[in-house]
Amino acid sequence: MTRWILAAMAVAMCLSAEAGWRGRRTQWHPAPQPVQVMPVRVSTGSPVTSSVFPSGDASGDGLDEVNAKRAARGLRPFVRDDSLTVAAMACAGERARRLLFGHTANDFQFLPRGATASAAGCAAYHASYGWMSCAVYDSYTYAGAAWVMGSDGKRYMHLFVR
């Protein structure tokens, strides 16, 4: 009997690993709502077109919020990097569309051509929790941060640093 149970558990684990967490999670939520294409302006004022952001107050630049958390711990602020900001907006938008709490299969695919990042942090919580992601307190110099509101009412936050 014990061998049968262990064999059943092994088969179940293989099937779970094959499906992947992302595959199972998306089955538990309603289909994401379609989004509109809207121009996003970065601090240089240059227009960047993004197809991942809903219009209205459903997204935002998060670097001021990240820097406020850093200041509360006596850390110097990150310097805004427009390329990292664009990447953070795109990645947060994709995660919000898919209701993906953690990282995508490759967060760095959202970096614009020529941009580099050393690390990425992400999270998805209700706005009342404030900014929550990895890399907030790390000793990098440049960053881009953004959040997008998901259809589940959570803020999908993303931070790229270098």
GROMACS .gro file of C-alpha atoms in nm:
model
  162
    1MET     CA    1   0.000   0.000   0.000
    2THR     CA    2   0.282   0.240   0.089
    3ARG     CA    3   0.454   0.179  -0.245
    4TRP     CA    4   0.129   0.249  -0.429
    5ILE     CA    5   0.087   0.580  -0.246
    6LEU     CA    6   0.448   0.679  -0.314
    7ALA     CA    7   0.410   0.590  -0.681
    8ALA     CA    8   0.090   0.796  -0.707
    9MET     CA    9   0.262   1.092  -0.540
   10ALA     CA   10   0.558   1.067  -0.782
   11VAL     CA   11   0.325   1.068  -1.083
   12ALA     CA   12   0.132   1.365  -0.943
   13MET     CA   13   0.455   1.560  -0.883
   14CYS     CA   14   0.571   1.493  -1.241
   15LEU     CA   15   0.240   1.609  -1.382
   16SER     CA   16   0.249   1.921  -1.161
   17ALA     CA   17   0.602   2.005  -1.269
   18GLU     CA   18   0.508   1.957  -1.634
   19ALA     CA   19   0.206   2.187  -1.604
   20GLY     CA   20   0.406   2.447  -1.413
   21TRP     CA   21   0.279   2.680  -1.143
   22ARG     CA   22   0.188   2.946  -1.397
   23GLY     CA   23  -0.031   2.707  -1.594
   24ARG     CA   24  -0.225   2.595  -1.289
   25ARG     CA   25  -0.261   2.946  -1.148
   26THR     CA   26  -0.411   3.096  -1.463
   27GLN     CA   27  -0.684   2.832  -1.458
   28TRP     CA   28  -0.808   2.961  -1.122
   29HIS     CA   29  -0.873   3.318  -1.242
   30PRO     CA   30  -1.105   3.467  -1.502
   31ALA     CA   31  -0.959   3.559  -1.837
   32PRO     CA   32  -0.771   3.891  -1.829
   33GLN     CA   33  -0.947   4.194  -1.971
   34PRO     CA   34  -0.816   4.332  -2.301
   35VAL     CA   35  -0.604   4.642  -2.272
   36GLN     CA   36  -0.575   4.953  -2.485
   37VAL     CA   37  -0.264   5.089  -2.650
   38MET     CA   38  -0.164   5.419  -2.497
   39PRO     CA   39   0.146   5.639  -2.513
   40VAL     CA   40   0.362   5.636  -2.202
   41ARG     CA   41   0.586   5.935  -2.137
   42VAL     CA   42   0.912   5.881  -1.955
   43SER     CA   43   1.100   6.161  -1.780
   44THR     CA   44   1.282   6.267  -2.098
   45GLY     CA   45   0.944   6.348  -2.250
   46SER     CA   46   0.993   6.106  -2.538
   47PRO     CA   47   0.680   5.908  -2.626
   48VAL     CA   48   0.700   5.533  -2.587
   49THR     CA   49   0.412   5.320  -2.710
   50SER     CA   50   0.309   5.033  -2.487
   51SER     CA   51   0.034   4.781  -2.549
   52VAL     CA   52   0.032   4.637  -2.199
   53PHE     CA   53  -0.119   4.919  -1.994
   54PRO     CA   54  -0.482   4.983  -1.931
   55SER     CA   55  -0.574   5.348  -1.963
   56GLY     CA   56  -0.669   5.558  -1.661
   57ASP     CA   57  -0.532   5.523  -1.307
   58ALA     CA   58  -0.463   5.152  -1.338
   59SER     CA   59  -0.085   5.193  -1.367
   60GLY     CA   60   0.190   5.416  -1.242
   61ASP     CA   61   0.557   5.490  -1.205
   62GLY     CA   62   0.673   5.348  -0.872
   63LEU     CA   63   1.023   5.489  -0.832
   64ASP     CA   64   0.921   5.771  -0.597
   65GLU     CA   65   0.753   5.513  -0.373
   66VAL     CA   66   1.062   5.289  -0.385
   67ASN     CA   67   1.291   5.583  -0.304
   68ALA     CA   68   1.069   5.684  -0.010
   69LYS     CA   69   1.111   5.334   0.136
   70ARG     CA   70   1.487   5.361   0.085
   71ALA     CA   71   1.498   5.704   0.251
   72ALA     CA   72   1.313   5.568   0.555
   73ARG     CA   73   1.609   5.332   0.605
   74GLY     CA   74   1.869   5.602   0.544
   75LEU     CA   75   1.963   5.474   0.197
   76ARG     CA   76   2.041   5.699  -0.098
   77PRO     CA   77   1.771   5.714  -0.367
   78PHE     CA   78   1.797   5.521  -0.691
   79VAL     CA   79   1.865   5.733  -0.998
   80ARG     CA   80   1.580   5.706  -1.250
   81ASP     CA   81   1.670   5.519  -1.567
   82ASP     CA   82   1.413   5.568  -1.844
   83SER     CA   83   1.493   5.237  -2.014
   84LEU     CA   84   1.450   5.046  -1.688
   85THR     CA   85   1.124   5.233  -1.624
   86VAL     CA   86   0.986   5.135  -1.964
   87ALA     CA   87   1.090   4.774  -1.899
   88ALA     CA   88   0.930   4.775  -1.553
   89MET     CA   89   0.605   4.910  -1.698
   90ALA     CA   90   0.599   4.646  -1.970
   91CYS     CA   91   0.680   4.359  -1.735
   92ALA     CA   92   0.431   4.474  -1.468
   93GLY     CA   93   0.166   4.504  -1.739
   94GLU     CA   94   0.226   4.151  -1.862
   95ARG     CA   95   0.221   4.013  -1.508
   96ALA     CA   96  -0.104   4.200  -1.432
   97ARG     CA   97  -0.262   4.072  -1.753
   98ARG     CA   98  -0.172   3.714  -1.657
   99LEU     CA   99  -0.230   3.767  -1.280
  100LEU     CA  100   0.122   3.639  -1.224
  101PHE     CA  101   0.241   3.706  -0.868
  102GLY     CA  102   0.608   3.634  -0.935
  103HIS     CA  103   0.854   3.670  -1.216
  104THR     CA  104   0.783   3.586  -1.578
  105ALA     CA  105   0.988   3.314  -1.746
  106ASN     CA  106   1.234   3.590  -1.846
  107ASP     CA  107   1.177   3.937  -1.700
  108PHE     CA  108   1.475   4.071  -1.893
  109GLN     CA  109   1.299   4.018  -2.227
  110PHE     CA  110   1.110   4.341  -2.150
  111LEU     CA  111   1.428   4.552  -2.155
  112PRO     CA  112   1.447   4.784  -2.456
  113ARG     CA  113   1.727   4.712  -2.704
  114GLY     CA  114   2.060   4.829  -2.557
  115ALA     CA  115   1.932   4.849  -2.197
  116THR     CA  116   2.083   4.636  -1.921
  117ALA     CA  117   1.968   4.541  -1.574
  118SER     CA  118   2.149   4.353  -1.300
  119ALA     CA  119   1.842   4.235  -1.111
  120ALA     CA  120   1.464   4.251  -1.102
  121GLY     CA  121   1.219   4.251  -0.813
  122CYS     CA  122   0.844   4.196  -0.825
  123ALA     CA  123   0.535   4.140  -0.615
  124ALA     CA  124   0.156   4.158  -0.632
  125TYR     CA  125  -0.034   4.288  -0.331
  126HIS     CA  126  -0.319   4.522  -0.254
  127ALA     CA  127  -0.218   4.889  -0.258
  128SER     CA  128  -0.264   4.919   0.120
  129TYR     CA  129   0.060   4.720   0.166
  130GLY     CA  130   0.266   4.984  -0.013
  131TRP     CA  131   0.556   4.893  -0.238
  132MET     CA  132   0.667   4.534  -0.194
  133SER     CA  133   0.937   4.383  -0.414
  134CYS     CA  134   1.287   4.250  -0.392
  135ALA     CA  135   1.588   4.475  -0.467
  136VAL     CA  136   1.436   4.782  -0.295
  137TYR     CA  137   1.709   4.796  -0.031
  138ASP     CA  138   1.998   4.670  -0.246
  139SER     CA  139   2.298   4.889  -0.327
  140TYR     CA  140   2.239   4.947  -0.696
  141THR     CA  141   2.253   5.296  -0.847
  142TYR     CA  142   1.998   5.307  -1.130
  143ALA     CA  143   1.640   5.182  -1.130
  144GLY     CA  144   1.305   5.183  -1.300
  145ALA     CA  145   0.986   5.087  -1.116
  146ALA     CA  146   0.624   5.058  -1.219
  147TRP     CA  147   0.295   4.899  -1.116
  148VAL     CA  148  -0.020   4.793  -1.298
  149MET     CA  149  -0.352   4.714  -1.132
  150GLY     CA  150  -0.471   4.362  -1.205
  151SER     CA  151  -0.831   4.256  -1.252
  152ASP     CA  152  -0.800   4.085  -0.910
  153GLY     CA  153  -0.753   4.424  -0.736
  154LYS     CA  154  -0.380   4.374  -0.669
  155ARG     CA  155  -0.099   4.606  -0.774
  156TYR     CA  156   0.152   4.416  -0.986
  157MET     CA  157   0.480   4.589  -0.902
  158HIS     CA  158   0.806   4.551  -1.089
  159LEU     CA  159   1.152   4.696  -1.027
  160PHE     CA  160   1.460   4.675  -1.249
  161VAL     CA  161   1.798   4.784  -1.110
  162ARG     CA  162   2.159   4.812  -1.220
   0.00000   0.00000   0.00000
